[in-house]
PDB file of C-alpha atoms in Angstrom:
ATOM      1  CA  MET A   1      18.177  34.878  65.547  1.00 49.00           C
ATOM      2  CA  ALA A   2      18.374  31.234  64.507  1.00 52.00           C
ATOM      3  CA  MET A   3      21.619  29.345  64.408  1.00 52.00           C
ATOM      4  CA  PRO A   4      22.724  28.418  60.884  1.00 53.00           C
ATOM      5  CA  GLU A   5      22.817  24.680  61.689  1.00 55.00           C
ATOM      6  CA  LEU A   6      19.220  24.798  62.977  1.00 50.00           C
ATOM      7  CA  LEU A   7      17.883  26.822  60.066  1.00 50.00           C
ATOM      8  CA  GLY A   8      16.902  23.737  58.060  1.00 51.00           C
ATOM      9  CA  VAL A   9      14.745  22.260  60.843  1.00 51.00           C
ATOM     10  CA  SER A  10      12.935  25.417  61.860  1.00 48.00           C
ATOM     11  CA  PRO A  11       9.258  25.542  60.808  1.00 48.00           C
ATOM     12  CA  PHE A  12       9.787  29.185  59.822  1.00 46.00           C
ATOM     13  CA  ALA A  13      12.779  28.503  57.558  1.00 45.00           C
ATOM     14  CA  PRO A  14      12.151  28.350  53.813  1.00 47.00           C
ATOM     15  CA  PRO A  15      12.500  24.845  52.367  1.00 50.00           C
ATOM     16  CA  PRO A  16      15.793  24.259  50.587  1.00 51.00           C
ATOM     17  CA  GLY A  17      15.642  24.926  46.841  1.00 51.00           C
ATOM     18  CA  SER A  18      12.263  26.697  46.990  1.00 53.00           C
ATOM     19  CA  GLY A  19      13.615  29.706  45.095  1.00 58.00           C
ATOM     20  CA  LEU A  20      14.629  27.468  42.204  1.00 55.00           C
ATOM     21  CA  TRP A  21      11.203  25.792  42.138  1.00 58.00           C
ATOM     22  CA  THR A  22       9.452  29.157  42.152  1.00 72.00           C
ATOM     23  CA  SER A  23      11.623  30.522  39.337  1.00 72.00           C
ATOM     24  CA  ARG A  24      10.971  27.393  37.227  1.00 74.00           C
ATOM     25  CA  LEU A  25       7.227  27.745  37.824  1.00 82.00           C
ATOM     26  CA  LYS A  26       7.372  31.400  36.784  1.00 83.00           C
ATOM     27  CA  ALA A  27       9.402  30.461  33.706  1.00 80.00           C
ATOM     28  CA  ARG A  28       6.855  27.810  32.725  1.00 85.00           C
ATOM     29  CA  ALA A  29       3.977  30.260  33.220  1.00 88.00           C
ATOM     30  CA  GLY A  30       5.855  32.788  31.092  1.00 87.00           C
ATOM     31  CA  GLY A  31       6.362  30.099  28.455  1.00 88.00           C
ATOM     32  CA  VAL A  32       2.639  29.362  28.339  1.00 92.00           C
ATOM     33  CA  PHE A  33       1.950  33.096  27.992  1.00 94.00           C
ATOM     34  CA  ILE A  34       4.442  33.379  25.104  1.00 93.00           C
ATOM     35  CA  VAL A  35       2.863  30.361  23.367  1.00 94.00           C
ATOM     36  CA  LEU A  36      -0.630  31.880  23.661  1.00 96.00           C
ATOM     37  CA  ILE A  37       0.512  35.283  22.372  1.00 97.00           C
ATOM     38  CA  GLY A  38       2.406  33.610  19.524  1.00 96.00           C
ATOM     39  CA  LEU A  39      -0.616  31.538  18.508  1.00 96.00           C
ATOM     40  CA  PHE A  40      -2.784  34.674  18.527  1.00 97.00           C
ATOM     41  CA  LEU A  41      -0.262  36.512  16.331  1.00 96.00           C
ATOM     42  CA  MET A  42      -0.081  33.519  13.968  1.00 96.00           C
ATOM     43  CA  GLU A  43      -3.861  33.567  13.578  1.00 96.00           C
ATOM     44  CA  CYS A  44      -3.882  37.323  12.912  1.00 95.00           C
ATOM     45  CA  ALA A  45      -1.050  37.036  10.387  1.00 95.00           C
ATOM     46  CA  ILE A  46      -2.641  34.189   8.446  1.00 95.00           C
ATOM     47  CA  SER A  47      -6.066  35.863   8.296  1.00 93.00           C
ATOM     48  CA  ASP A  48      -4.443  39.119   7.103  1.00 92.00           C
ATOM     49  CA  ALA A  49      -2.439  37.129   4.526  1.00 94.00           C
ATOM     50  CA  ALA A  50      -5.639  35.605   3.149  1.00 93.00           C
ATOM     51  CA  LYS A  51      -7.158  39.083   2.843  1.00 92.00           C
ATOM     52  CA  ALA A  52      -4.024  40.457   1.171  1.00 92.00           C
ATOM     53  CA  ALA A  53      -4.229  37.603  -1.356  1.00 91.00           C
ATOM     54  CA  GLY A  54      -7.761  38.720  -2.250  1.00 88.00           C
ATOM     55  CA  TYR A  55      -9.916  36.299  -0.236  1.00 90.00           C
ATOM     56  CA  VAL A  56     -12.188  38.990   1.162  1.00 86.00           C
ATOM     57  CA  SER A  57     -15.652  40.159   0.172  1.00 84.00           C
ATOM     58  CA  ASP A  58     -15.301  43.961   0.038  1.00 85.00           C
ATOM     59  CA  GLN A  59     -12.745  44.444  -2.756  1.00 89.00           C
ATOM     60  CA  GLY A  60     -12.308  47.113  -5.329  1.00 90.00           C
ATOM     61  CA  THR A  61      -9.863  49.672  -6.642  1.00 91.00           C
ATOM     62  CA  VAL A  62      -8.775  53.078  -5.439  1.00 91.00           C
ATOM     63  CA  THR A  63      -7.996  55.641  -8.121  1.00 91.00           C
ATOM     64  CA  ILE A  64      -5.317  57.833  -6.577  1.00 90.00           C
ATOM     65  CA  ARG A  65      -5.964  61.585  -6.741  1.00 92.00           C
ATOM     66  CA  HIS A  66      -3.219  63.001  -4.528  1.00 89.00           C
ATOM     67  CA  CYS A  67      -0.651  61.999  -1.926  1.00 87.00           C
ATOM     68  CA  ARG A  68       0.629  63.766   1.148  1.00 87.00           C
ATOM     69  CA  ILE A  69       3.353  63.154   3.692  1.00 86.00           C
ATOM     70  CA  SER A  70       2.208  63.102   7.292  1.00 79.00           C
ATOM     71  CA  ARG A  71       3.929  62.552  10.611  1.00 76.00           C
ATOM     72  CA  GLY A  72       3.211  59.054  11.914  1.00 68.00           C
ATOM     73  CA  ALA A  73       2.556  58.005  15.505  1.00 69.00           C
ATOM     74  CA  ASN A  74       6.158  56.830  15.893  1.00 73.00           C
ATOM     75  CA  GLY A  75       7.576  60.135  14.580  1.00 73.00           C
ATOM     76  CA  ASP A  76       8.441  58.897  11.071  1.00 78.00           C
ATOM     77  CA  ASP A  77       7.123  60.470   7.893  1.00 80.00           C
ATOM     78  CA  GLU A  78       4.422  58.379   6.204  1.00 83.00           C
ATOM     79  CA  THR A  79       2.997  58.805   2.739  1.00 85.00           C
ATOM     80  CA  VAL A  80      -0.802  58.655   2.593  1.00 88.00           C
ATOM     81  CA  CYS A  81      -2.614  58.750  -0.722  1.00 88.00           C
ATOM     82  CA  ALA A  82      -6.276  59.639  -1.165  1.00 90.00           C
ATOM     83  CA  GLY A  83      -8.617  58.802  -3.977  1.00 91.00           C
ATOM     84  CA  VAL A  84     -11.948  57.304  -4.980  1.00 91.00           C
ATOM     85  CA  PHE A  85     -12.833  53.720  -4.027  1.00 90.00           C
ATOM     86  CA  HIS A  86     -14.730  51.813  -6.726  1.00 90.00           C
ATOM     87  CA  PRO A  87     -16.202  48.593  -5.236  1.00 90.00           C
ATOM     88  CA  ALA A  88     -15.886  45.432  -7.332  1.00 87.00           C
ATOM     89  CA  ASP A  89     -19.582  44.627  -6.816  1.00 85.00           C
ATOM     90  CA  GLY A  90     -20.575  47.750  -8.781  1.00 82.00           C
ATOM     91  CA  SER A  91     -22.097  49.710  -5.892  1.00 83.00           C
ATOM     92  CA  ALA A  92     -21.607  53.457  -5.477  1.00 85.00           C
ATOM     93  CA  ALA A  93     -18.072  54.829  -5.402  1.00 86.00           C
ATOM     94  CA  LEU A  94     -16.755  56.299  -2.169  1.00 85.00           C
ATOM     95  CA  ALA A  95     -14.680  59.480  -2.165  1.00 84.00           C
ATOM     96  CA  ASN A  96     -11.800  60.226   0.219  1.00 84.00           C
ATOM     97  CA  ALA A  97     -10.481  56.668   0.458  1.00 88.00           C
ATOM     98  CA  GLU A  98      -7.012  56.778   2.011  1.00 88.00           C
ATOM     99  CA  ILE A  99      -4.308  54.162   1.572  1.00 89.00           C
ATOM    100  CA  ASP A 100      -0.789  54.099   2.992  1.00 86.00           C
ATOM    101  CA  GLY A 101       2.082  53.935   0.520  1.00 83.00           C
ATOM    102  CA  GLN A 102       3.613  55.823  -2.356  1.00 85.00           C
ATOM    103  CA  TYR A 103       1.497  55.877  -5.481  1.00 88.00           C
ATOM    104  CA  VAL A 104       1.258  58.052  -8.571  1.00 88.00           C
ATOM    105  CA  PRO A 105      -1.846  60.239  -9.092  1.00 88.00           C
ATOM    106  CA  GLY A 106      -4.132  58.476 -11.550  1.00 89.00           C
ATOM    107  CA  GLU A 107      -2.866  55.017 -10.568  1.00 89.00           C
ATOM    108  CA  ARG A 108      -5.488  52.359  -9.827  1.00 92.00           C
ATOM    109  CA  VAL A 109      -4.635  50.247  -6.774  1.00 90.00           C
ATOM    110  CA  LYS A 110      -6.450  46.995  -6.019  1.00 92.00           C
ATOM    111  CA  VAL A 111      -7.574  47.094  -2.371  1.00 91.00           C
ATOM    112  CA  TYR A 112      -9.915  45.542   0.161  1.00 90.00           C
ATOM    113  CA  ARG A 113     -11.904  47.521   2.683  1.00 88.00           C
ATOM    114  CA  GLU A 114     -12.509  46.845   6.371  1.00 86.00           C
ATOM    115  CA  ALA A 115     -14.586  49.471   8.126  1.00 81.00           C
ATOM    116  CA  ALA A 116     -12.915  52.709   6.991  1.00 80.00           C
ATOM    117  CA  LYS A 117      -9.470  51.199   6.365  1.00 86.00           C
ATOM    118  CA  TYR A 118      -8.209  50.359   2.882  1.00 88.00           C
ATOM    119  CA  SER A 119      -5.385  47.863   2.423  1.00 88.00           C
ATOM    120  CA  PRO A 120      -3.699  46.732  -0.787  1.00 89.00           C
ATOM    121  CA  VAL A 121      -4.351  43.355  -2.371  1.00 91.00           C
ATOM    122  CA  SER A 122      -0.942  42.256  -3.618  1.00 91.00           C
ATOM    123  CA  MET A 123       1.521  39.423  -3.393  1.00 93.00           C
ATOM    124  CA  ARG A 124       4.008  41.649  -1.559  1.00 92.00           C
ATOM    125  CA  SER A 125       1.441  42.288   1.180  1.00 92.00           C
ATOM    126  CA  PHE A 126       0.622  38.581   1.263  1.00 95.00           C
ATOM    127  CA  TRP A 127       4.262  37.493   1.672  1.00 95.00           C
ATOM    128  CA  SER A 128       4.986  40.147   4.305  1.00 94.00           C
ATOM    129  CA  ARG A 129       2.136  38.807   6.441  1.00 95.00           C
ATOM    130  CA  VAL A 130       3.336  35.225   5.927  1.00 96.00           C
ATOM    131  CA  THR A 131       6.756  36.390   7.189  1.00 96.00           C
ATOM    132  CA  PHE A 132       5.115  37.538  10.436  1.00 96.00           C
ATOM    133  CA  PHE A 133       3.363  34.159  10.681  1.00 97.00           C
ATOM    134  CA  PHE A 134       6.703  32.334  10.652  1.00 97.00           C
ATOM    135  CA  LEU A 135       8.267  34.807  13.087  1.00 96.00           C
ATOM    136  CA  ALA A 136       5.373  34.128  15.461  1.00 96.00           C
ATOM    137  CA  LEU A 137       6.013  30.394  14.985  1.00 95.00           C
ATOM    138  CA  LEU A 138       9.580  30.921  16.195  1.00 94.00           C
ATOM    139  CA  GLY A 139       8.185  32.736  19.240  1.00 93.00           C
ATOM    140  CA  VAL A 140       5.808  29.835  19.915  1.00 94.00           C
ATOM    141  CA  THR A 141       8.766  27.445  19.754  1.00 91.00           C
ATOM    142  CA  TYR A 142      10.668  29.573  22.271  1.00 87.00           C
ATOM    143  CA  GLY A 143       7.626  29.522  24.551  1.00 89.00           C
ATOM    144  CA  ILE A 144       7.349  25.724  24.216  1.00 86.00           C
ATOM    145  CA  VAL A 145      10.984  25.350  25.261  1.00 84.00           C
ATOM    146  CA  MET A 146      10.395  27.628  28.255  1.00 83.00           C
ATOM    147  CA  THR A 147       7.301  25.639  29.227  1.00 84.00           C
ATOM    148  CA  VAL A 148       8.825  22.173  28.870  1.00 80.00           C
ATOM    149  CA  VAL A 149      12.256  22.865  30.339  1.00 77.00           C
ATOM    150  CA  GLY A 150      11.298  25.610  32.758  1.00 74.00           C
ATOM    151  CA  PHE A 151      14.429  27.622  32.147  1.00 69.00           C
ATOM    152  CA  ASN A 152      14.630  31.231  33.112  1.00 62.00           C
ATOM    153  CA  PRO A 153      15.230  33.626  30.192  1.00 60.00           C
ATOM    154  CA  LYS A 154      18.151  34.995  32.214  1.00 62.00           C
ATOM    155  CA  ASP A 155      19.852  31.617  31.768  1.00 62.00           C
ATOM    156  CA  ARG A 156      21.739  30.892  28.623  1.00 62.00           C
ATOM    157  CA  PHE A 157      19.744  29.246  25.841  1.00 64.00           C
ATOM    158  CA  ALA A 158      22.490  26.598  25.574  1.00 68.00           C
ATOM    159  CA  VAL A 159      21.446  25.314  29.012  1.00 69.00           C
ATOM    160  CA  ALA A 160      17.874  24.857  27.801  1.00 69.00           C
ATOM    161  CA  ARG A 161      19.093  23.198  24.598  1.00 70.00           C
ATOM    162  CA  GLU A 162      21.062  20.668  26.630  1.00 74.00           C
ATOM    163  CA  LYS A 163      18.065  19.958  28.860  1.00 73.00           C
ATOM    164  CA  ILE A 164      15.679  19.484  25.958  1.00 74.00           C
ATOM    165  CA  ARG A 165      18.121  17.395  23.900  1.00 76.00           C
ATOM    166  CA  GLY A 166      17.421  14.304  25.967  1.00 72.00           C
ATOM    167  CA  SER A 167      13.656  14.758  26.162  1.00 73.00           C
ATOM    168  CA  VAL A 168      10.860  13.655  23.825  1.00 76.00           C
ATOM    169  CA  MET A 169      10.458  17.286  22.714  1.00 77.00           C
ATOM    170  CA  ALA A 170      13.870  17.415  21.007  1.00 80.00           C
ATOM    171  CA  THR A 171      12.679  16.391  17.541  1.00 85.00           C
ATOM    172  CA  PRO A 172       9.509  18.552  17.427  1.00 87.00           C
ATOM    173  CA  VAL A 173      11.401  21.623  18.664  1.00 85.00           C
ATOM    174  CA  LYS A 174      14.159  21.034  16.115  1.00 87.00           C
ATOM    175  CA  TRP A 175      11.632  20.837  13.278  1.00 91.00           C
ATOM    176  CA  LEU A 176       9.656  23.836  14.508  1.00 91.00           C
ATOM    177  CA  LEU A 177      12.863  25.883  14.498  1.00 90.00           C
ATOM    178  CA  ARG A 178      13.783  24.657  11.019  1.00 93.00           C
ATOM    179  CA  VAL A 179      10.329  25.346   9.580  1.00 95.00           C
ATOM    180  CA  GLY A 180      10.116  28.742  11.296  1.00 94.00           C
ATOM    181  CA  GLY A 181      13.575  29.818  10.158  1.00 94.00           C
ATOM    182  CA  ALA A 182      13.235  28.558   6.580  1.00 96.00           C
ATOM    183  CA  GLY A 183       9.702  29.959   6.290  1.00 96.00           C
ATOM    184  CA  THR A 184      10.758  33.369   7.587  1.00 95.00           C
ATOM    185  CA  LEU A 185      13.690  33.579   5.187  1.00 97.00           C
ATOM    186  CA  THR A 186      11.737  32.324   2.171  1.00 96.00           C
ATOM    187  CA  SER A 187       8.687  34.523   2.720  1.00 96.00           C
ATOM    188  CA  PHE A 188      10.891  37.575   3.382  1.00 95.00           C
ATOM    189  CA  LEU A 189      12.719  36.998   0.090  1.00 96.00           C
ATOM    190  CA  MET A 190       9.401  36.516  -1.714  1.00 95.00           C
ATOM    191  CA  ALA A 191       8.112  39.780  -0.220  1.00 93.00           C
ATOM    192  CA  CYS A 192      11.205  41.555  -1.508  1.00 94.00           C
ATOM    193  CA  VAL A 193      10.801  40.357  -5.109  1.00 94.00           C
ATOM    194  CA  SER A 194       6.991  40.337  -5.395  1.00 87.00           C
ATOM    195  CA  PRO A 195       5.145  43.207  -7.092  1.00 82.00           C
TER     196      PRO A 195
END
């Protein structure tokens, strides 16, 4: 067993502060991972928002025939309505088109089709997807802070804020947080009041 005073000079002793360096490296790698996931989610949200706004080729309407309540994958009850899909390009109608949501039999719902999935074309759907875009932007900002500062998520966020305050990243991070927060709130409110 090595003597405590000789531990620092032994070739088998870990270098002082190596645990801190390793945890900062792991935190930075985790930050890069969060940034990449956030950017992927932002891309998915914005492409879905464009489709929900009607910028998609396979559009049409579903005339609702009946609705049923089914048990979802997470255990909640979901309302699924079935009807006939009438493509906007005038091609043959497709029976048994199913769309999630509560609709009245006989109602015509504007939708777009991807494979066998039908999704509504509405401003409410558009704004809800824009809300997820801004939430993902907040996640990207969190990942940027983790990458630049190298703080461990177990640390308090105030420690990271103090470290980043003096760096060149202070202004971009501040504006990313402002844009993400304001965008999330605004798009959520728009989703609540849109038809």
